Coordinates of C-alpha atoms in Angstrom, one line a residue:
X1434 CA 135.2 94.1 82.1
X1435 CA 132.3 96.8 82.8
X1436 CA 130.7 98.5 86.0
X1437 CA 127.4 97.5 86.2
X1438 CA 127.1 101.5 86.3
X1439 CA 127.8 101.5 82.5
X1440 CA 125.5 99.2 82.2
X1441 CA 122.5 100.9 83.7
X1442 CA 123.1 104.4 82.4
X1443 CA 122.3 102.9 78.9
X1444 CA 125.2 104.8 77.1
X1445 CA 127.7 102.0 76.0
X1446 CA 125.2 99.5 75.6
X1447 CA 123.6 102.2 72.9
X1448 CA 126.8 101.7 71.4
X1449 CA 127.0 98.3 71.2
X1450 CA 124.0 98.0 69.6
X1451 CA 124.7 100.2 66.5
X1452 CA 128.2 98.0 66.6
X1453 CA 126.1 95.1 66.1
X1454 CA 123.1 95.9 64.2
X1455 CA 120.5 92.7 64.1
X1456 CA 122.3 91.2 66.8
X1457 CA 119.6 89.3 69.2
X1458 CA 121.4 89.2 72.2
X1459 CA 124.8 91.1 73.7
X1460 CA 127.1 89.3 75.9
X1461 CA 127.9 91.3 78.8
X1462 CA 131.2 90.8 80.9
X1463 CA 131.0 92.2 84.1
X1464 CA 133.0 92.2 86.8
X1465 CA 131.6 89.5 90.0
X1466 CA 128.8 88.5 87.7
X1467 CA 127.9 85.3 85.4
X1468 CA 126.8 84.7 82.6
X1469 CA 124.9 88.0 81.4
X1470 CA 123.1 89.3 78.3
X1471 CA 121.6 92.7 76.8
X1472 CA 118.3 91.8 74.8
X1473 CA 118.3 93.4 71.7
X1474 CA 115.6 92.4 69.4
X1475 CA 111.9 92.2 69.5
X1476 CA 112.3 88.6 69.6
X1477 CA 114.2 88.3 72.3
X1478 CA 112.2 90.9 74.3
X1479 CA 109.2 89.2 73.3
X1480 CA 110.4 85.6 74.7
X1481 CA 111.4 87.0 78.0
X1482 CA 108.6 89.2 78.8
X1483 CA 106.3 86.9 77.0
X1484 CA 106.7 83.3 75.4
X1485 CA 109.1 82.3 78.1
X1486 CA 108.3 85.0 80.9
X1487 CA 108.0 81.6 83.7
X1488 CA 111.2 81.0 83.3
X1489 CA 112.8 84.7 84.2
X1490 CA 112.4 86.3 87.6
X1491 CA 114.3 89.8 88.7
X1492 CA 117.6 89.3 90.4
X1493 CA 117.3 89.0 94.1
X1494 CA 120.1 91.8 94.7
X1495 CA 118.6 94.3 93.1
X1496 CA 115.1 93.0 94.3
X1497 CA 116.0 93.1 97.9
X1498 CA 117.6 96.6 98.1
X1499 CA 114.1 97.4 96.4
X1500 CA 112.2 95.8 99.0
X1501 CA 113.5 98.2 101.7
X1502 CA 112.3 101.3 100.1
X1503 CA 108.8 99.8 98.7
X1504 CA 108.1 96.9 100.8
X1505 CA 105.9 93.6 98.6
X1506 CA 104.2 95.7 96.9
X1507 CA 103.3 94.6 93.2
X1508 CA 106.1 95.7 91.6
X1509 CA 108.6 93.3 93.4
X1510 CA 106.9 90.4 94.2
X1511 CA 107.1 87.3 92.0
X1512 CA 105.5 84.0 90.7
X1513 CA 102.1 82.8 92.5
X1514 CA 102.0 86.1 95.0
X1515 CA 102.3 88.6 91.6
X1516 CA 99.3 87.0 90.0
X1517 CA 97.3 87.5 93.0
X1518 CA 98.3 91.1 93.2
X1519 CA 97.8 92.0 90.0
X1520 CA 94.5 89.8 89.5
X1521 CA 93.4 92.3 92.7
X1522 CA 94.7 95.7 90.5
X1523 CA 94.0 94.9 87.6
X1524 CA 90.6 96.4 87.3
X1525 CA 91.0 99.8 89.1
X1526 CA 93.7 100.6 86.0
X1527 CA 91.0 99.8 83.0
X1528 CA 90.9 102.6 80.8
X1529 CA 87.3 103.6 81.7
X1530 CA 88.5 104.0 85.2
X1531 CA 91.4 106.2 84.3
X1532 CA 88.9 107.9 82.0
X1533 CA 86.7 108.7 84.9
X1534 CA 90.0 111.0 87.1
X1535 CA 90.4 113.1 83.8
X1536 CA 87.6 115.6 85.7
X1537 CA 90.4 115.5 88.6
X1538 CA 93.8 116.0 86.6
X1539 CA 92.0 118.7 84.9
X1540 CA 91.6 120.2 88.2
X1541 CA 94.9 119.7 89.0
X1542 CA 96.3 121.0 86.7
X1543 CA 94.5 124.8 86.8
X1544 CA 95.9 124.8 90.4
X1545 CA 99.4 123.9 89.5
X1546 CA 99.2 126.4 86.4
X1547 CA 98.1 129.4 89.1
X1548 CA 100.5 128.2 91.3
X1549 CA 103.5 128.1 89.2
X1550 CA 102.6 131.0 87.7
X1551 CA 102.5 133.0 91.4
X1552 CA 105.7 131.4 91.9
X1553 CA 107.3 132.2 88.4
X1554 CA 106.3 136.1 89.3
X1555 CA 107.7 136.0 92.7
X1556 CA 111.2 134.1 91.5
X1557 CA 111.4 134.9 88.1
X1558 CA 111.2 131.1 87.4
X1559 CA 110.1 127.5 88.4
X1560 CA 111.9 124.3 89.0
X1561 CA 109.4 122.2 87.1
X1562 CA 109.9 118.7 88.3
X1563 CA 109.2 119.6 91.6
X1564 CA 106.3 120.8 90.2
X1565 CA 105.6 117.8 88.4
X1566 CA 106.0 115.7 91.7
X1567 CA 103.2 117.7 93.3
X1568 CA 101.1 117.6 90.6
X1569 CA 100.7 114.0 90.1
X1570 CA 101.1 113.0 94.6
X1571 CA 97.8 115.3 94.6
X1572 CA 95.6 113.0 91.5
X1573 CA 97.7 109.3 92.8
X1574 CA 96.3 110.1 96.4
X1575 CA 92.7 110.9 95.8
X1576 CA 92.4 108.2 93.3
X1577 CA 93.9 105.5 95.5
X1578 CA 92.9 106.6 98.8
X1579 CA 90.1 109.4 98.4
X1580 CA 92.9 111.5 99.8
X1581 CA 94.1 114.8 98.8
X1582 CA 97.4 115.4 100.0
X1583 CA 97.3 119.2 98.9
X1584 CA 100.6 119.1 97.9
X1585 CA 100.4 121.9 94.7
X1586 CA 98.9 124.8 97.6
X1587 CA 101.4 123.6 100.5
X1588 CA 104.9 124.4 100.9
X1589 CA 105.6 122.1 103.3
X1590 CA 104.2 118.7 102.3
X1591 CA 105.8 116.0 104.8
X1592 CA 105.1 113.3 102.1
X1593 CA 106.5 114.9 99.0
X1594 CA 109.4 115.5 101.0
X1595 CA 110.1 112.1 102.3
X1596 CA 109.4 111.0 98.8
X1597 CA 111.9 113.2 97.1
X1598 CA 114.7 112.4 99.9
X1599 CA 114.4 109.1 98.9
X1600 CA 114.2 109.1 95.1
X1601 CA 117.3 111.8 94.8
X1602 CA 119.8 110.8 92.9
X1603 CA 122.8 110.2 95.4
X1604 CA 126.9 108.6 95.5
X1605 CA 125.7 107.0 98.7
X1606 CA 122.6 105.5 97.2
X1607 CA 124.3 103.9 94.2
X1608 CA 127.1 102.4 96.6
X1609 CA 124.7 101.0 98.4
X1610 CA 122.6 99.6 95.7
X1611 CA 125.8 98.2 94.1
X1612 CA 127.2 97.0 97.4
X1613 CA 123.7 94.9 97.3
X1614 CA 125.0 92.4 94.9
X1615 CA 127.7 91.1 97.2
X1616 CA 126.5 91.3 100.6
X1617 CA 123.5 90.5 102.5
X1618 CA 120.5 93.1 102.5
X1619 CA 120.7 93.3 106.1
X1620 CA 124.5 93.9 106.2
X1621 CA 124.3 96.8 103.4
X1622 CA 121.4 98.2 105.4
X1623 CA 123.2 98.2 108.7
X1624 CA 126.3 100.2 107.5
X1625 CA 126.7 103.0 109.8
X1626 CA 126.1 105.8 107.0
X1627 CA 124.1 109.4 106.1
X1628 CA 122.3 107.4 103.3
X1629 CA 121.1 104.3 105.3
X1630 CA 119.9 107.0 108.2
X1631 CA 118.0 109.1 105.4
X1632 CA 116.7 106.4 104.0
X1633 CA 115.4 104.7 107.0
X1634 CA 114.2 107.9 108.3
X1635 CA 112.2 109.0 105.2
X1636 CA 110.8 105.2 104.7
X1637 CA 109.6 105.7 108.5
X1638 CA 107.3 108.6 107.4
X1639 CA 105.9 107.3 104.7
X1640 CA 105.1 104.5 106.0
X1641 CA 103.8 105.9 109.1
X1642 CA 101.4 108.4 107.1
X1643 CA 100.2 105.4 104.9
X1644 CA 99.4 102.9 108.3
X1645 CA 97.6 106.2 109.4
X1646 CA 95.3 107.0 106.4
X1647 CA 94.8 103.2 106.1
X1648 CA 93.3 102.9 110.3
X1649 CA 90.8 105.6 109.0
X1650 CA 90.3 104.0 105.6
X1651 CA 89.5 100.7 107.4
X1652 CA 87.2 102.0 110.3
X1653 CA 85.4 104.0 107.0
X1654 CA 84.9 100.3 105.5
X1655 CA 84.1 98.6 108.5
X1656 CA 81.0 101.0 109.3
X1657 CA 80.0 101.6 105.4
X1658 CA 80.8 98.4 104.4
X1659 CA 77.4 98.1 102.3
X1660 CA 77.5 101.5 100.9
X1661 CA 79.8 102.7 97.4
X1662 CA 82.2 105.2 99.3
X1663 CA 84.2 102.7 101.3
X1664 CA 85.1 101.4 97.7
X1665 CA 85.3 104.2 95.8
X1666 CA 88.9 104.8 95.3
X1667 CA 91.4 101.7 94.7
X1668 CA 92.7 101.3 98.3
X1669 CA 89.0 100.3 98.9
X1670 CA 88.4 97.9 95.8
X1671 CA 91.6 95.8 97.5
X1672 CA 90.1 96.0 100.7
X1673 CA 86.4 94.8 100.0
X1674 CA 88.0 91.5 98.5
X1675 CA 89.4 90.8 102.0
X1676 CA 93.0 88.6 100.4
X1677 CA 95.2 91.5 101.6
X1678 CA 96.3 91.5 105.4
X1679 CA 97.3 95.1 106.8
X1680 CA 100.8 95.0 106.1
X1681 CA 100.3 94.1 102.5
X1682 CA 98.4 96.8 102.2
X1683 CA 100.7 99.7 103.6
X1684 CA 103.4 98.0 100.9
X1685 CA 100.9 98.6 97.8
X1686 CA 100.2 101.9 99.2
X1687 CA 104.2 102.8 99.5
X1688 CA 104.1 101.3 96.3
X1689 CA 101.9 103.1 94.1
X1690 CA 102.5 106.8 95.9
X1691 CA 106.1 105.9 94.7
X1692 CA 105.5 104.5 91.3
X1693 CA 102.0 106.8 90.4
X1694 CA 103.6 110.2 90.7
X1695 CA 107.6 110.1 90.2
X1696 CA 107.7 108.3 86.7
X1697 CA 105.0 110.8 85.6
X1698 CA 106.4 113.7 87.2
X1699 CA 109.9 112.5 85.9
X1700 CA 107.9 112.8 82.3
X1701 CA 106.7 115.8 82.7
X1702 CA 110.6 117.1 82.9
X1703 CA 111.7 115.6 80.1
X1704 CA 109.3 116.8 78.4
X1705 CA 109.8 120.4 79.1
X1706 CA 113.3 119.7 78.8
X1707 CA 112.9 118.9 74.9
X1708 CA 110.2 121.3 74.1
X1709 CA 112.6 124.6 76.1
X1710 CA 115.1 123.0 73.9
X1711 CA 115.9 125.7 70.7
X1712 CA 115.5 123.2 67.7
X1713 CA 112.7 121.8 69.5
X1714 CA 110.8 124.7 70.6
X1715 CA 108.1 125.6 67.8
X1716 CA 106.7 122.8 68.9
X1717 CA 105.0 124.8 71.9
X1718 CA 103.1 126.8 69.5
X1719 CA 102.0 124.3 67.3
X1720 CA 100.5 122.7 70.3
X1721 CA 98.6 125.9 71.7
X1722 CA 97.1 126.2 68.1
X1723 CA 95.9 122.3 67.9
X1724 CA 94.9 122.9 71.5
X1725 CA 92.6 125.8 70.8
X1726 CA 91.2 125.0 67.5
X1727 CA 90.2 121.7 69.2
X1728 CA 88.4 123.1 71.9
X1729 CA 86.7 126.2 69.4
X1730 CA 85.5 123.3 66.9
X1731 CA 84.0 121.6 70.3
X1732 CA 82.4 124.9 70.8
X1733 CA 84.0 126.4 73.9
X1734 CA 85.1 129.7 74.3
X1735 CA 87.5 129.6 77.2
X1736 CA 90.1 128.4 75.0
X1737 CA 92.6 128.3 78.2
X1738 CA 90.1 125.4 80.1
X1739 CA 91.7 122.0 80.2
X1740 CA 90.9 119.6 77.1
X1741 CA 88.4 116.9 78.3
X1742 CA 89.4 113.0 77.3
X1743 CA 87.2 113.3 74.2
X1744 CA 89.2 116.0 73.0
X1745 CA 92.8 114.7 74.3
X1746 CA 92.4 111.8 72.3
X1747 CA 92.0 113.5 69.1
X1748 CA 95.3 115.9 69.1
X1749 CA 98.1 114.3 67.3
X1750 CA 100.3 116.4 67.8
X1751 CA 100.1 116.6 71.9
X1752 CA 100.0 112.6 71.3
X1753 CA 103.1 112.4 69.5
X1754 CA 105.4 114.6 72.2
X1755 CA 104.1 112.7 75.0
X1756 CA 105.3 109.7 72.8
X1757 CA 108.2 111.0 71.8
X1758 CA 109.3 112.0 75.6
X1759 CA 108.5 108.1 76.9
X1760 CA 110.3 106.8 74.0
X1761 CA 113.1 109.1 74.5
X1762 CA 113.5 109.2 78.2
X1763 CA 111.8 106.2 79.7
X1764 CA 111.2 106.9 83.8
X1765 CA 112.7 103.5 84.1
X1766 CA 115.9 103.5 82.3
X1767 CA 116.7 99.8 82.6
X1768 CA 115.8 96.5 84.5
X1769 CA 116.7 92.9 85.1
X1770 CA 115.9 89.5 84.5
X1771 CA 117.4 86.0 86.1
X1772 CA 116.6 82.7 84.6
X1773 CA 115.3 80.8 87.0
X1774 CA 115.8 77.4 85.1
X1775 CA 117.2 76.5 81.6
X1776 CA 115.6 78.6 79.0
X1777 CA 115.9 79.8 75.1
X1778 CA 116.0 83.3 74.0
X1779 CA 115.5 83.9 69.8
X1780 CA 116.5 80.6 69.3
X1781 CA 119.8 80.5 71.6
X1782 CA 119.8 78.3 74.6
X1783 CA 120.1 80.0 78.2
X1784 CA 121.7 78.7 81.2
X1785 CA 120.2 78.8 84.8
X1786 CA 121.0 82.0 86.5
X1787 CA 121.6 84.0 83.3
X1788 CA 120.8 87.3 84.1
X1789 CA 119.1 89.4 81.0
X1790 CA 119.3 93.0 81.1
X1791 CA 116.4 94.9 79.8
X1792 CA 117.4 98.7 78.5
X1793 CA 114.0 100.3 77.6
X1794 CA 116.7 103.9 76.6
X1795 CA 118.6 101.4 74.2
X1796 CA 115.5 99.8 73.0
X1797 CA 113.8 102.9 72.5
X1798 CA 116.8 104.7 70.6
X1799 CA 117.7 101.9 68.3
X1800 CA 118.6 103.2 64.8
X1801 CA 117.7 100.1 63.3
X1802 CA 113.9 100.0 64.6
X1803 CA 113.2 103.8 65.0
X1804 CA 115.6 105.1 61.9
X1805 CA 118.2 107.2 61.7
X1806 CA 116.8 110.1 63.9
X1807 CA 116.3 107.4 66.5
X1808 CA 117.7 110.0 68.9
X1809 CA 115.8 112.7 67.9
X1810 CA 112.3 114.1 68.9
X1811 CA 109.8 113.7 65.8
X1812 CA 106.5 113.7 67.3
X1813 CA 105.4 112.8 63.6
X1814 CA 105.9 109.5 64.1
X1815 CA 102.9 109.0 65.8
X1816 CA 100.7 110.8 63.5
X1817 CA 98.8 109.0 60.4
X1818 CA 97.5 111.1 57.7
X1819 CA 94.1 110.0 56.0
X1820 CA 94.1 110.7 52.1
X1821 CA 91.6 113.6 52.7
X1822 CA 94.7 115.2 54.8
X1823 CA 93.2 114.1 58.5
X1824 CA 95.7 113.9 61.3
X1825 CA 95.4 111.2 64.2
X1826 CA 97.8 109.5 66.4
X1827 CA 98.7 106.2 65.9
X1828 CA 99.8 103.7 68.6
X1829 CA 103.1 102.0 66.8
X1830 CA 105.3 105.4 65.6
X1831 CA 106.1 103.5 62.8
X1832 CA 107.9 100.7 64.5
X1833 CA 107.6 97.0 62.7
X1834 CA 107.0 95.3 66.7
X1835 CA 105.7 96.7 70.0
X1836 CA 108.9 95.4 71.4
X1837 CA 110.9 98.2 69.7
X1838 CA 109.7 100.1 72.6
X1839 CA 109.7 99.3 76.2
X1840 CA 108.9 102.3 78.1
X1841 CA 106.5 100.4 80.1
X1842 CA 107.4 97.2 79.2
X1843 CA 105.2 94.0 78.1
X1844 CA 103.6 91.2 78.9
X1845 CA 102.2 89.9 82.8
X1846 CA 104.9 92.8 84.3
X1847 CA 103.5 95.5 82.1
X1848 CA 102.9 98.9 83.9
X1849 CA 99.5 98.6 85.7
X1850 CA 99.8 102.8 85.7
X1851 CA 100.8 103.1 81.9
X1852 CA 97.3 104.3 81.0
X1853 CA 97.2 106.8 84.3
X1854 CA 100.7 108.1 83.5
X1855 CA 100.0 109.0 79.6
X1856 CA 96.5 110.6 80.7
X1857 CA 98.6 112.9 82.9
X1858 CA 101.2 113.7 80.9
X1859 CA 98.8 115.0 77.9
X1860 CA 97.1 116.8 80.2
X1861 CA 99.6 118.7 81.4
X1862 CA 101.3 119.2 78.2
X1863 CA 98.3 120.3 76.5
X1864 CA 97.9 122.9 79.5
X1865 CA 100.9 123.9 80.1
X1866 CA 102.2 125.0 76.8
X1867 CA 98.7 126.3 75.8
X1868 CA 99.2 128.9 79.2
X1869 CA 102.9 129.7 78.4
X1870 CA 105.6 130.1 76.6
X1871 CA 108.3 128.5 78.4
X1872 CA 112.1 128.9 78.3
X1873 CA 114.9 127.7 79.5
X1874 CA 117.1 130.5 82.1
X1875 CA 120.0 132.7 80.4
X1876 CA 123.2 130.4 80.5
X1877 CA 121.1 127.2 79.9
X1878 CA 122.8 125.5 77.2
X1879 CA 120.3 123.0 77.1
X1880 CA 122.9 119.9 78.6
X1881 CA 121.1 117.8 81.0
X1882 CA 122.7 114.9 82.6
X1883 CA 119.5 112.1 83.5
X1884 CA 120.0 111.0 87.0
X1885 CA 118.1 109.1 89.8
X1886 CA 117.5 105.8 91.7
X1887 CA 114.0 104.6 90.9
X1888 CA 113.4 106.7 88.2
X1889 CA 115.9 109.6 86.2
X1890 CA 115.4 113.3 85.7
X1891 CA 117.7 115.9 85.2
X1892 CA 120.1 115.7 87.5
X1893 CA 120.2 119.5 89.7
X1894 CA 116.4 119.8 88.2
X1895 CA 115.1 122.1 85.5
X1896 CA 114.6 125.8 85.9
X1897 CA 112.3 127.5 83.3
X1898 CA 111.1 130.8 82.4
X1899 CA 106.7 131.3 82.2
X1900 CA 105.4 134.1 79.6
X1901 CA 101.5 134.0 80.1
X1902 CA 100.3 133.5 76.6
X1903 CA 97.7 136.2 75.5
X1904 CA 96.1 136.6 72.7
X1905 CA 97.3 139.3 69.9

């Protein structure tokens, strides 16, 4: 009988899976809890995010304690109301639209470089995935509200803030989230405790700045209504098509501040985490060279200027690590599914109410899809090499199925941001470690523990040493 904490750190179900190599399906026992299942195989990931996604719906315990951080927004609502919402998105998240904020994250991330490095002068060091939170609030705000929160060049940011109460990794939080699966939402929420006051607090001024920047963003509509700027940036698109009352707005607005910068900024640890790591940590030269031979053969000389998309998309190497780090560590570590009526999975019948746990960290580390080194960074995997000796990224990393990874999931519950989230990661990787050589502080032995509520980072955060790179 297991703690549905086991379950969603991802460790013994990793285990189970290289007991039971080519097993569809694990049968879960867990204490207060049905019948349960792990999926394991592309099959079975495929026929409940895909061939049989009707019939599956996520759990209304763990939906509900979700619902009073993020509201409806589109990663919690269901059925009918989902399709709307994400017949609405959809179009603000096609690739030529991400395309067109790569002159913004560029920007963004010169300022954070200056920034950290005034910081890393001043301190001796950086915590990086505060940094990374900063970063990504100040491109998700101009690009879904034409707002720039400023949050790289202020100390004092009341969103960030109120964002990173609420995301921090806590005892209290995880009670509560478990306590969510026995009682009533409105029970668990009216315990008399630190966390529910924090939380309801820090939801209260988020909320609050969202209602305010939306008032302005609607009175901006309502008097430009036939000119481009009132739908310029998403928020806008969503209003102009009028299906959205005010409410629903403020909960996609909650919801994609939440979603668009913490899973990124949550990458952009783990990635510094692996490449500060010693048998890992060539790798940040062999990036400033691809880097700057890329942008001498496009015939720049400020070889320390951000890569533009063009250029991005041609670097294997920077392509592979960021691959490598959302294979690895997935911002999303698990989620859940409930049959809503009688279903099959790979063949096997499925009872009503059988819940199916998705594990994108045990999907993703699977020896018998991604080999041996399953566990270990090789940012090779995603580079193909023509018979004239060409290098370019592929899109598979050698895996048979795109279900052997599930970083951002598949099917109609994809990741509307998963095009957003990679163009920001490469970014700042291929700036970052083109800038600096970057270590981790004396006494790091490298051990870092993943921790969080809507997404993981390293738990305590990640210090790190900045060496300006110059040239010899």
């Amino acid at each position: 009988m297991l703690p549905i904490t086991t379950v969603q750190r991802g460790k013994r179900p990793l285990e189970w899976v290289k007991k039971w190599p080519g097993a569809d399906l694990i049968n879960i026992r867990i204490v207060g809890f049905g019948s349960v299942v792990l999926l394991v195989s592309p099959q079975a990931h495929r026929d409940v995010l895909n061939t049989h996604a009707a019939d599956f719906a996520k759990p209304d315990a763990g939906l509900n304690y979700l619902r009073g951080l993020l509201g409806d927004g589109l990663i919690l609502v269901e059925g009918i109301e989902h399709k709307r919402q994400r017949r609405l998105l959809d179009p603000s998240f096609k690739v030529q639209n991400i395309r067109a904020l790569q002159v913004l994250i560029a920007e963004k991330s010169e300022i954070m470089m200056e920034r950290m490095l005034a910081e890393s002068k001043t301190t001796g060091c950086v915590e990086i995935a505060s940094w990374g939170s900063r970063f990504t609030l100040d491109i998700i705000g101009p690009a879904l509200m034409s707002i720039d929160f400023q949050a790289l060049t202020s100390n004092a940011n009341e969103l960030e803030r109120a964002f990173a109460n609420l995301i921090a990794p806590s005892l209290g939080q995880s009670i509560l989230f478990l306590l969510s699966f026995f009682l009533p939402q409105s029970v668990v929420r009216s315990i008399p405790c630190h966390t529910n006051r924090m939380l309801a607090e820090n939801n209260s001024v988020v909320r609050t700045i969202c209602r305010d920047i939306l008032d302005k963003k609607l009175a901006t509509f309502t008097s430009n209504k036939d000119t481009k700027d009132a739908t310029a940036d998403i928020l806008g698109s969503i209003i102009s098509n009028g299906e959205l009352d005010k409410q629903e707005l403020v909960d996609q607005m909650v919801t994609f501040l939440a979603a668009g910068h913490e899973t990124t900024a949550a990458s952009i640890a783990w990635v510094t985490h692996l490449l500060t790591l010693p048998k890992y940590q060539h790798y940040q030269t062999k990036i400033r060279d691809e880097v700057r031979s890329a942008l001498q053969q496009a015939g720049h000389t400020d070889l320390t200027r951000p890569p533009s998309w063009e250029i991005l998309e041609t670097l294997p190497l920077v392509n592979g690590i960021c691959e490598e780090t959302l294979r690895l560590y997935p911002p999303v570590p698990n989620t859940a599914r409930k049959a809503i009526r009688d279903s099959q999975i790979a063949g096997r019948n499925l009872s009503k109410d059988t819940i199916a746990i998705i594990v994108p960290w045990v999907t993703n580390r699977n020896p018998e899809f991604w080999g041996a080194n399953a566990e270990d960074m090789v940012p090779e995997r995603w580079i193909s090499e023509a018979a004239d000796g060409t290098r370019r990224p592929n899109k598979s990393g050698g895996a048979t199925s795109n279900m052997c990874i599930q970083t951002f999931l598949h099917g109609h519950r994809a990741c509307i941001g998963r095009e957003l989230a990679k163009a920001e990661l490469r970014t700042f990787v291929a700036v970052f470690f083109t800038r600096f050589t970057v270590r981790r502080l004396p006494g790091d032995n490298g051990h870092v523990v993943p921790a969080g509520s809507l997404t993981i980072k390293p738990d305590g955060g990640l210090k790190v040493s900045l060496e300006p790179y110059e040239d010899e």
